[in-house]
């Protein structure tokens, strides 16, 4: 079973695979986990086991007709009602050969009321050959009507020794692994991003330097480092996320204030704002 290749969360894997083997797997599954935890990868692996294939790439690339993958569009990631209606039409008829089919809906916190309502009937009265797997990094944002119709599984970080073994198998040296665990904890996805993506590593390095200047109440140096992202909102958001992770590993009264201030500015930059002005205000407020 491919699901057994997922690092950690043994109890959840055993529960799902046991239910699958006994023919008791729920037709609606909600997989929750913080960003970097791998909920979408987990969903792909489970889909492979449900339909009985080892060809993970074909599912990820949308080339397996037995698995449909839905995700949001645009900067907001909104899942539009038209997409759900199309899925409903596609699954309306049973598979001629009786094969199992899977619908994966990623980041389902991005439903609006129309798209959620379009899915509800199929969740309430699912066809025997269909399994819906919904994923989210924000379980608190899931509509109660969706939540109540799914079996909920919350992924947790693997154990530290499991994380180390994962990266040892990827030929990463132990000192590097330890360093990033000290920042991100046992979050494999976040660690993997900075190890294998030079741009992502540079953003983290900048966040580490900025944190030092925030602690020194040095608004000038903070603003100088932040201005690197004055034309790239998405990179600035990643930078802010890294600052939050660094603060979480160094909790104090000051870092709680820093985290709250960062969260405030993450909300601000979601609007169409002058990023230069936002960065200037951020640097002043974060170093008070």
CSV table of N, CA and C in Angstrom, one decimal, residues 3-13 42 156-159 162 188:
chain,number,residue,atom,x,y,z
A,3,UNK,N,0.2,4.2,0.8
A,3,UNK,CA,0.0,5.1,2.0
A,3,UNK,C,1.0,4.8,3.1
A,4,UNK,N,1.5,3.6,3.1
A,4,UNK,CA,2.5,3.3,4.1
A,4,UNK,C,3.8,3.9,3.9
A,5,UNK,N,4.0,4.5,2.7
A,5,UNK,CA,5.3,5.2,2.4
A,5,UNK,C,5.3,6.6,3.0
A,6,UNK,N,4.1,7.1,3.5
A,6,UNK,CA,4.0,8.5,4.1
A,6,UNK,C,4.7,8.4,5.4
A,7,UNK,N,5.5,9.4,5.7
A,7,UNK,CA,6.3,9.4,7.0
A,7,UNK,C,5.4,9.8,8.2
A,8,UNK,N,5.3,9.0,9.2
A,8,UNK,CA,4.6,9.3,10.4
A,8,UNK,C,3.1,9.0,10.3
A,9,UNK,N,2.3,9.4,11.3
A,9,UNK,CA,0.9,9.3,11.4
A,9,UNK,C,0.4,7.8,11.2
A,10,UNK,N,1.1,6.9,11.9
A,10,UNK,CA,0.9,5.5,11.7
A,10,UNK,C,-0.6,5.1,12.1
A,11,UNK,N,-1.1,5.7,13.2
A,11,UNK,CA,-2.5,5.4,13.6
A,11,UNK,C,-3.5,5.8,12.5
A,12,UNK,N,-3.3,6.9,11.9
A,12,UNK,CA,-4.3,7.3,10.8
A,12,UNK,C,-4.1,6.4,9.6
A,13,UNK,N,-2.9,6.1,9.2
A,13,UNK,CA,-2.7,5.2,8.1
A,13,UNK,C,-3.3,3.8,8.4
A,42,UNK,N,-0.7,13.1,0.9
A,42,UNK,CA,-1.4,12.0,1.6
A,42,UNK,C,-2.6,11.6,0.8
A,156,UNK,N,-0.6,14.9,12.1
A,156,UNK,CA,0.4,15.6,13.0
A,156,UNK,C,1.8,15.4,12.5
A,157,UNK,N,2.7,16.2,13.1
A,157,UNK,CA,4.1,16.1,12.7
A,157,UNK,C,4.6,14.8,13.0
A,158,UNK,N,5.5,14.2,12.2
A,158,UNK,CA,6.1,12.9,12.5
A,158,UNK,C,7.1,13.1,13.7
A,159,UNK,N,7.6,12.0,14.2
A,159,UNK,CA,8.6,12.1,15.3
A,159,UNK,C,9.9,12.6,14.7
A,162,UNK,N,12.0,10.2,12.8
A,162,UNK,CA,11.4,9.9,11.5
A,162,UNK,C,11.8,11.0,10.5
A,188,UNK,N,8.1,18.3,7.7
A,188,UNK,CA,9.0,17.8,6.6
A,188,UNK,C,8.8,18.7,5.3
